[in-house]
Tab-separated table of C-alpha atoms in Angstrom:
chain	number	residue	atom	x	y	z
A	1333	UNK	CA	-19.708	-4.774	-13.062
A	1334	UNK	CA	-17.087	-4.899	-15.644
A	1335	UNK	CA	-14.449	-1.840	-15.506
A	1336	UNK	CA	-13.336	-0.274	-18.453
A	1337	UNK	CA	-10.010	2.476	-18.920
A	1338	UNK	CA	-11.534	5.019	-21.630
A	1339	UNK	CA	-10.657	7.724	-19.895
A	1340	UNK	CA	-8.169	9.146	-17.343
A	1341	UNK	CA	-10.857	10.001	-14.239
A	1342	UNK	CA	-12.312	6.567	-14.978
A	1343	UNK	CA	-9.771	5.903	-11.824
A	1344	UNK	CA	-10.656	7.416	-8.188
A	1345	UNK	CA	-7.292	8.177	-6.940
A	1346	UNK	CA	-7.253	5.606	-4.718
A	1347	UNK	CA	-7.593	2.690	-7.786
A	1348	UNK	CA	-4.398	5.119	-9.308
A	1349	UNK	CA	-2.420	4.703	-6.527
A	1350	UNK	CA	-3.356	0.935	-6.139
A	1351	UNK	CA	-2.365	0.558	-10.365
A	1352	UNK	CA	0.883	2.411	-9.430
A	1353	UNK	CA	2.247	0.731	-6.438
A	1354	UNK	CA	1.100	-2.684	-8.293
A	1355	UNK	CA	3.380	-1.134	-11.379
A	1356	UNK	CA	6.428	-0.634	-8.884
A	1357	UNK	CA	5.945	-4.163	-7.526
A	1358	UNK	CA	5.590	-6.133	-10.752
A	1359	UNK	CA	8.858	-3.740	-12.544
A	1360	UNK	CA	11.271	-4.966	-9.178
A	1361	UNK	CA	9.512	-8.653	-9.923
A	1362	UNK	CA	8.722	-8.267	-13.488
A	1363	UNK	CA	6.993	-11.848	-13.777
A	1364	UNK	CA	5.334	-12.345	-10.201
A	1365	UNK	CA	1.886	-12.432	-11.474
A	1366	UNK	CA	0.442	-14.577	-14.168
A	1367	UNK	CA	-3.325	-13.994	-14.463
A	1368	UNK	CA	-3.522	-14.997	-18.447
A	1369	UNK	CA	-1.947	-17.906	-17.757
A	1370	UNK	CA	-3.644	-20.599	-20.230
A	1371	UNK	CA	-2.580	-18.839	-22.334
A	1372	UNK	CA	-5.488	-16.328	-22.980
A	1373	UNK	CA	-5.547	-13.851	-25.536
A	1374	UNK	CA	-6.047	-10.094	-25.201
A	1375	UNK	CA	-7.189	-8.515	-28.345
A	1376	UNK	CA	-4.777	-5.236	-29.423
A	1377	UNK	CA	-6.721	-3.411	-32.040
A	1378	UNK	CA	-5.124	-0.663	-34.052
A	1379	UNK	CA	-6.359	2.043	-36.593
A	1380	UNK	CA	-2.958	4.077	-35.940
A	1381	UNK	CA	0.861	3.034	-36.381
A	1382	UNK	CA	2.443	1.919	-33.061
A	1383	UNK	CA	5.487	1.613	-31.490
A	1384	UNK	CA	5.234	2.035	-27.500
A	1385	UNK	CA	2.009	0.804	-27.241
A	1386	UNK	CA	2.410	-2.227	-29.780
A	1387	UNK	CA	5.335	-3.298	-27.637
A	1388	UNK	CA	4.765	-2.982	-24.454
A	1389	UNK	CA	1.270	-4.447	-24.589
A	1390	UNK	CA	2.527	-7.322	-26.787
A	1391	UNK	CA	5.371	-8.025	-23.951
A	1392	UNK	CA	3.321	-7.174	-21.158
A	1393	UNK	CA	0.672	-9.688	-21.826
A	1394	UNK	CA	2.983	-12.168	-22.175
A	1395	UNK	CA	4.820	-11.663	-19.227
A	1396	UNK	CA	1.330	-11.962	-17.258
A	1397	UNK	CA	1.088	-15.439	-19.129
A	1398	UNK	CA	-1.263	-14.414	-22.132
A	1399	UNK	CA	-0.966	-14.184	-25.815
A	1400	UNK	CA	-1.348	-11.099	-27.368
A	1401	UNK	CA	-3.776	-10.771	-30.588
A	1402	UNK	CA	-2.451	-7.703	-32.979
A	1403	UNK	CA	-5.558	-6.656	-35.054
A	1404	UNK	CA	-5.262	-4.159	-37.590
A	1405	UNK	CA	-8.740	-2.370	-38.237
A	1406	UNK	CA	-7.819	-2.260	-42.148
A	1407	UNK	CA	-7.789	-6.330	-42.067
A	1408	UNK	CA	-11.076	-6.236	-40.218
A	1409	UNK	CA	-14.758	-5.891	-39.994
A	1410	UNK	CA	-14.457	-2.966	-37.746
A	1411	UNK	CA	-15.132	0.325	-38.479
A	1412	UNK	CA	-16.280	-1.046	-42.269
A	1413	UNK	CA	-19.330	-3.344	-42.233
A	1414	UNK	CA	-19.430	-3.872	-38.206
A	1415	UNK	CA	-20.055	-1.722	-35.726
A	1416	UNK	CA	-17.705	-1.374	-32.247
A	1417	UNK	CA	-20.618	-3.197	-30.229
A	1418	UNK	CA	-20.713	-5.967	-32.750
A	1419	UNK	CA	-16.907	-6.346	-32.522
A	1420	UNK	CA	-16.676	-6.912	-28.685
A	1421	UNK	CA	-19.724	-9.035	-28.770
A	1422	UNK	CA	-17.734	-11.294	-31.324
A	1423	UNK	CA	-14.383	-10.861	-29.319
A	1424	UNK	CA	-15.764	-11.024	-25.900
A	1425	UNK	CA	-16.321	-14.696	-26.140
A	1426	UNK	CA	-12.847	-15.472	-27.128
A	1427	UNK	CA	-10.342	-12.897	-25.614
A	1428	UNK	CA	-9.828	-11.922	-21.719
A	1429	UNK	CA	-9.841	-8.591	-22.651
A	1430	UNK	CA	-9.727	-5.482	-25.507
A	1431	UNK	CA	-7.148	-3.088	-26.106
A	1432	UNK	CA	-7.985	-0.269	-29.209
A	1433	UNK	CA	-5.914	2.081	-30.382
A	1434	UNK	CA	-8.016	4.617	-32.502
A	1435	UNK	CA	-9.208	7.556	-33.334
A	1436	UNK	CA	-13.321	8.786	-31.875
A	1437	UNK	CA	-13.942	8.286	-28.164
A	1438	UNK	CA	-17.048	7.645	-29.173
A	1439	UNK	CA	-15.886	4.377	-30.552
A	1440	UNK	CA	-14.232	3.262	-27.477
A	1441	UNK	CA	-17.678	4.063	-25.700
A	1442	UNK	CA	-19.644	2.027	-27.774
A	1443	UNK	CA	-17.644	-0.664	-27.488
A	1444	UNK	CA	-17.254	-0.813	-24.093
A	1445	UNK	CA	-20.967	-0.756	-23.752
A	1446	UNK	CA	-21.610	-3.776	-25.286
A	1447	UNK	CA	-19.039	-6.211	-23.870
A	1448	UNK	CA	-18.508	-7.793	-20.657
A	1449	UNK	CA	-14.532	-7.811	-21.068
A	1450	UNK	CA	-12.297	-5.164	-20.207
A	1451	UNK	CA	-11.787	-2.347	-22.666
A	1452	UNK	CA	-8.830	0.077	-22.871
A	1453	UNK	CA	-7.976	3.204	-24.028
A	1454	UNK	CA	-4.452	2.533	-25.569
A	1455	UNK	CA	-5.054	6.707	-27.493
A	1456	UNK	CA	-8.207	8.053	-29.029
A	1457	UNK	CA	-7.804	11.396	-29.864
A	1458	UNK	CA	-9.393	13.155	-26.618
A	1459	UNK	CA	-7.584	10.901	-23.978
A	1460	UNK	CA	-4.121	8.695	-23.608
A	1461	UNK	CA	-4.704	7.148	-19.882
A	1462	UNK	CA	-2.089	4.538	-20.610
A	1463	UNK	CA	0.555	6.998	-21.330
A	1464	UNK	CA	-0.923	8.923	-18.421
A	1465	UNK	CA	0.091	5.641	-15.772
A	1466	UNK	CA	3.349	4.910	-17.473
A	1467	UNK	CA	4.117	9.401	-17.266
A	1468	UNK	CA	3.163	9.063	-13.133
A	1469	UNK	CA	4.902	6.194	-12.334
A	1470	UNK	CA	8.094	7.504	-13.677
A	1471	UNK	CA	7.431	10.757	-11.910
A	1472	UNK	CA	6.797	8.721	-8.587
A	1473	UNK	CA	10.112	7.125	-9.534
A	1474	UNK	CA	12.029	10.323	-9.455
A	1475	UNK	CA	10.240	12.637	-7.245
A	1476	UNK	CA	8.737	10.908	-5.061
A	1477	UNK	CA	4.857	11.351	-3.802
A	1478	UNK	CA	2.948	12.942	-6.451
A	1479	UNK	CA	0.761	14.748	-4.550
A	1480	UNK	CA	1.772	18.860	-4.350
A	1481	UNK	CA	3.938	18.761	-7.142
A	1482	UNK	CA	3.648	20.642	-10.308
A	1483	UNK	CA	3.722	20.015	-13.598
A	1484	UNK	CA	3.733	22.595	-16.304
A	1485	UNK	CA	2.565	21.140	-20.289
A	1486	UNK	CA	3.718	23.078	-23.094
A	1487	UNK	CA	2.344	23.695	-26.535
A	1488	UNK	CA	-0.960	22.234	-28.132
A	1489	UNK	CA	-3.367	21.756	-24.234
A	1490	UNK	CA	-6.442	20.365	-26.668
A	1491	UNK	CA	-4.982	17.380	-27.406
A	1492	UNK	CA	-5.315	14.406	-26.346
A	1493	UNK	CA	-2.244	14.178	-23.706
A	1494	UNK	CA	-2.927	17.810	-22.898
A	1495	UNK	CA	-6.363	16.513	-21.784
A	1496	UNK	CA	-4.787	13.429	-19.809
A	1497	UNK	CA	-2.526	15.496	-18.089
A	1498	UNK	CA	-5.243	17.845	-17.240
A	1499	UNK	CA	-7.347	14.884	-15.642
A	1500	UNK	CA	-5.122	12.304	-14.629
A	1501	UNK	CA	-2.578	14.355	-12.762
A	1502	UNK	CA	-5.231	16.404	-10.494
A	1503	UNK	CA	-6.818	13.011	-9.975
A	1504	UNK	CA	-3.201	12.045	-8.195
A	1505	UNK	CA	-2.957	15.418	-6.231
A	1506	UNK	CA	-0.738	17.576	-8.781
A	1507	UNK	CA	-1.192	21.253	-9.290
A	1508	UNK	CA	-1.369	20.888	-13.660
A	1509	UNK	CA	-0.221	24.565	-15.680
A	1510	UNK	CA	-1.243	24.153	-19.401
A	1511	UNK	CA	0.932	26.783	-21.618
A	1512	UNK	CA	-0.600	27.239	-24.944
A	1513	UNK	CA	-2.411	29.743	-27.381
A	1514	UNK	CA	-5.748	30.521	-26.082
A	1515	UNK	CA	-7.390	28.710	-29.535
A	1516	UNK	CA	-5.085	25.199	-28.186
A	1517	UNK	CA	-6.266	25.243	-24.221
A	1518	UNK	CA	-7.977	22.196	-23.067
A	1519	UNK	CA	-11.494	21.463	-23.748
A	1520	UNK	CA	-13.548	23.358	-21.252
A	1521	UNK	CA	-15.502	20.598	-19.837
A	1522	UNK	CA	-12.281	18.137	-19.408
A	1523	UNK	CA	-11.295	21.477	-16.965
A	1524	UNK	CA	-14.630	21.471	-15.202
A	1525	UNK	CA	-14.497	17.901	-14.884
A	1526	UNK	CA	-10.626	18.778	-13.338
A	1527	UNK	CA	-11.937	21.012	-11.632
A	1528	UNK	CA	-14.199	18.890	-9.542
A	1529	UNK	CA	-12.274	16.390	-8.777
A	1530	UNK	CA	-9.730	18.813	-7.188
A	1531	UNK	CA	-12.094	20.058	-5.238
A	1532	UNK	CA	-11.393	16.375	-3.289
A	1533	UNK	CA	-7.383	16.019	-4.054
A	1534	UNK	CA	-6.410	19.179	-3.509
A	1535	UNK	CA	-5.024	18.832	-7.661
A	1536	UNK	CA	-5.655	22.221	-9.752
A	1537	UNK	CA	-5.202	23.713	-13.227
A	1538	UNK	CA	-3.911	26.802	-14.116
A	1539	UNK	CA	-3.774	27.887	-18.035
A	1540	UNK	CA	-1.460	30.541	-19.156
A	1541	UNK	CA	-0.290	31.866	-21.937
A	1542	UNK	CA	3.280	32.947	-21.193
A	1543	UNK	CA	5.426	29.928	-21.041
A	1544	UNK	CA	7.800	31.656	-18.714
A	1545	UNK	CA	5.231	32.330	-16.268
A	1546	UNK	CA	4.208	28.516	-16.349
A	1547	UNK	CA	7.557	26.969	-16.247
A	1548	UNK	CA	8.551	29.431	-13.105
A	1549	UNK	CA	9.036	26.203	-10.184
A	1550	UNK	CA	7.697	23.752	-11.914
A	1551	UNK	CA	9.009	19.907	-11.096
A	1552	UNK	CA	8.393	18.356	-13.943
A	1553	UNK	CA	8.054	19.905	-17.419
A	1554	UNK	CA	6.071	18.090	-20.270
A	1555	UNK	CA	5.387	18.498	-23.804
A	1556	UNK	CA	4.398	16.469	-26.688
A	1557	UNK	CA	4.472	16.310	-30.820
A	1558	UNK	CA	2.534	19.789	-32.420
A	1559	UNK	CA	1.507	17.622	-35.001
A	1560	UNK	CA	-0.442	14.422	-34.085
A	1561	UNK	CA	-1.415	11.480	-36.422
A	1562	UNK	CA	-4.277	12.705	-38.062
A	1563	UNK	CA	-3.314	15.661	-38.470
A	1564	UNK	CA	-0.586	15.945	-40.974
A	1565	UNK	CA	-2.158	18.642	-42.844
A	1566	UNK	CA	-2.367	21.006	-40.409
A	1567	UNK	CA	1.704	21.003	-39.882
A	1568	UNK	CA	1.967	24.990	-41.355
A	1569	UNK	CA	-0.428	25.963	-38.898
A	1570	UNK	CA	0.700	24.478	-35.808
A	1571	UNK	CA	4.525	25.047	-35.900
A	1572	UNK	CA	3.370	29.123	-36.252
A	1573	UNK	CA	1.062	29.018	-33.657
A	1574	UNK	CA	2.861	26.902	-31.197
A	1575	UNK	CA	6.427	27.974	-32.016
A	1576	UNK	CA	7.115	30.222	-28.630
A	1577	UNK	CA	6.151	27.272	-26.796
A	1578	UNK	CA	9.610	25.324	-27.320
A	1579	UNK	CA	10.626	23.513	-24.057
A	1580	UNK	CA	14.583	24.610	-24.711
A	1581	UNK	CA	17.387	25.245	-22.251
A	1582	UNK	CA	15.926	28.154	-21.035
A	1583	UNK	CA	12.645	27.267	-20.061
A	1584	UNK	CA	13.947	24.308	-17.974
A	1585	UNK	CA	15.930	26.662	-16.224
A	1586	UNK	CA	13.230	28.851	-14.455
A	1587	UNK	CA	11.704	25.285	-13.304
A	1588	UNK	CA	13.187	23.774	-10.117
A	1589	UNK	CA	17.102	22.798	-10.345
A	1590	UNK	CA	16.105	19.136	-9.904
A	1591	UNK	CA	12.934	19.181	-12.461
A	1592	UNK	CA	12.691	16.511	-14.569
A	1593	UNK	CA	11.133	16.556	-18.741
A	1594	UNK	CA	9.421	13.959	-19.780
A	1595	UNK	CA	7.648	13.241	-23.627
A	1596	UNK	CA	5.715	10.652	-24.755
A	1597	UNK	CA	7.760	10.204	-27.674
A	1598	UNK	CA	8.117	10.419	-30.291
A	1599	UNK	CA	9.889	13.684	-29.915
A	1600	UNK	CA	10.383	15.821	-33.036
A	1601	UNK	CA	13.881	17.518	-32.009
A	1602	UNK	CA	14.264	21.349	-32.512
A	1603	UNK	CA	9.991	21.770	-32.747
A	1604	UNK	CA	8.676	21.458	-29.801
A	1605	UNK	CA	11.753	20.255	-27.652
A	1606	UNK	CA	15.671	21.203	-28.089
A	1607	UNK	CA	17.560	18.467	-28.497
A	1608	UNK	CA	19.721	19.890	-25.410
A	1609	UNK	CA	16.942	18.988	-23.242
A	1610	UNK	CA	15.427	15.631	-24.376
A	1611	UNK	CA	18.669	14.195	-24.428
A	1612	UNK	CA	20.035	16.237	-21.588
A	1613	UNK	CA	20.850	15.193	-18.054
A	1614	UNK	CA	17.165	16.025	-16.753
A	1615	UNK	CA	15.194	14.434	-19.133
A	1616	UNK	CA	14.134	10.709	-17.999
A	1617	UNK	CA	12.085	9.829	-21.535
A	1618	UNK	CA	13.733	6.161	-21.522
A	1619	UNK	CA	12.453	5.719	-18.301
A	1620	UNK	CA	9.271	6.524	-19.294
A	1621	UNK	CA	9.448	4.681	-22.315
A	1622	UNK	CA	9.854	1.447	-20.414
A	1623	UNK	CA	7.510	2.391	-17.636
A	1624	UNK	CA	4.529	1.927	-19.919
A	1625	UNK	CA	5.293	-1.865	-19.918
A	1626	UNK	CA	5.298	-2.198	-16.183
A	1627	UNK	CA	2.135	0.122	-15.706
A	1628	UNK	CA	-0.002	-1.185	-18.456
A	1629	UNK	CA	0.636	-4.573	-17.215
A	1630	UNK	CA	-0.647	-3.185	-13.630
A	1631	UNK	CA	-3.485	-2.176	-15.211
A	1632	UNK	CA	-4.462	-5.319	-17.276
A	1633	UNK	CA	-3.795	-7.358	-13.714
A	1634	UNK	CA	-5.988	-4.642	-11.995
A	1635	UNK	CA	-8.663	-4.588	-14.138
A	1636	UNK	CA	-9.239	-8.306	-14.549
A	1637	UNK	CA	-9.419	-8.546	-10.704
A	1638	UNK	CA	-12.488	-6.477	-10.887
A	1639	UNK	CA	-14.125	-8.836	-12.884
């Protein structure tokens, strides 16, 4: 059966650890592994600007020996006269696999539905699993074993890293807090669906509304952009209700004296991070930054083995 990445608990946490430790190999041997060698082509799909993603996927899959295909859905069929389904059908029979940056889930569903390639989740707005591998590894990197530690989000939980963050990191054993207005917590059924699988690894989530209360011992401390493509027009809005939910000096302080901050970038400086922290001695962004080259190419190797 063809395996798909649409969503952070598509991975057991066994198949996360297995992606990361295959990340950690193939950064300390960055072209071991050539499984597109040919060359094939991996289609990259995008209906949002790019920089991380457009990289690192473009340089990933040709360090594994492939040729990267950048499609832009405003010089395409999709999401005008063709439906997803209809796309991968088309693309299926030409590319190794299918990489979409977009907007609807539902999208990434349907396409994955009707295609016998890999599909990937490069950010829809409920989920961003690829940041979510790149955002582990680099913890793994600097704290060690994931599982026990905490990790305490800041600002808008209902989007679509607050929801990845949620999933993914009780999925490797982490103990998530989510600090945000009650009106921005995460979706109530990605916390059930948390929920359950800590039942298993031990992982929980805590929301709070006090950001002090969250930050108190945390080991790593997370936030990301109040206003996300898409939604431009809510800008007012956001920076009111999110504004006492600044990671600044202060907050990093009641954390643990060796917790690290990490953002997915980009990082809008003196909104919802000082500039004291991002570019401060406990912030390891660049690191991060990089790491989603090494883990998406884990992925692409570890999904293509399942075929």
């Amino acid at each position: 059966m063809t395996r798909h990445l649409l969503r952070d608990d598509d991975l057991s946490t066994a198949e996360q650890d297995e992606i990361l430790d295959l990340a950690l190999s193939l950064k300390k041997d960055r072209w071991k592994l050539k499984p597109l060698e040919g060359p094939q082509t991996v289609a990259v799909i995008f209906d949002k600007s790019s920089t991380r993603t457009r990289v690192s996927f473009a340089v990933g899959i040709a360090d594994l020996g492939g040729s990267p295909l950048i499609i832009s859905t405003a010089n395409s069929q999709l999401g005008g006269k063709e439906t997803p389904a209809d796309t991968a059908r088309v693309l299926e029979r030409q590319v190794a696999a299918i990489v979409w940056r977009t907007y609807a889930q539902a999208g990434l569903e349907q396409m994955a539905a009707g295609t016998t390639v890999p599909v990937i989740n490069a950010l829809s707005d409920d989920f961003h699993p690829c940041q979510l591998l790149a955002d582990l590894l680099t913890i793994r990197e600097h704290k060690g074993d994931l599982k026990g530690l905490t990790l305490a989000f800041f600002g808008d939980g209902r989007c679509n890293m607050g929801h990845s963050y949620v999933l993914a990191c009780v999925t490797a054993g982490m103990h998530v807090r989510v600090a945000s207005p009650e009106a921005y917590a995460p979706r109530e059924d990605v916390i059930a669906d948390a929920d359950t699988i800590g039942q298993t690894t031990g992982g929980s989530v805590t929301l709070y509304t006090d950001p002090n209360e969250a930050a108190a011992g945390a080991d790593v401390v997370v936030t990301d952009t109040w206003v996300s493509m898409g939604k431009e027009e809510e800008k007012a809005t956001r920076l009111r209700d999110l504004g006492g939910y600044k990671v600044t000096t202060e907050i990093m302080a009641q954390a643990q004296d060796d917790a690290i901050f990490i953002h997915c970038l980009p990082a809008d400086r003196g909104y919802e991070v000082d500039a004291e922290v991002i570019d401060g001695p406990q912030s390891v962004v660049w690191d991060e930054a990089e790491n989603r080259l090494h883990a998406q190419k884990a992925l692409l190797v570890w999904l293509l083995r399942q075929q």
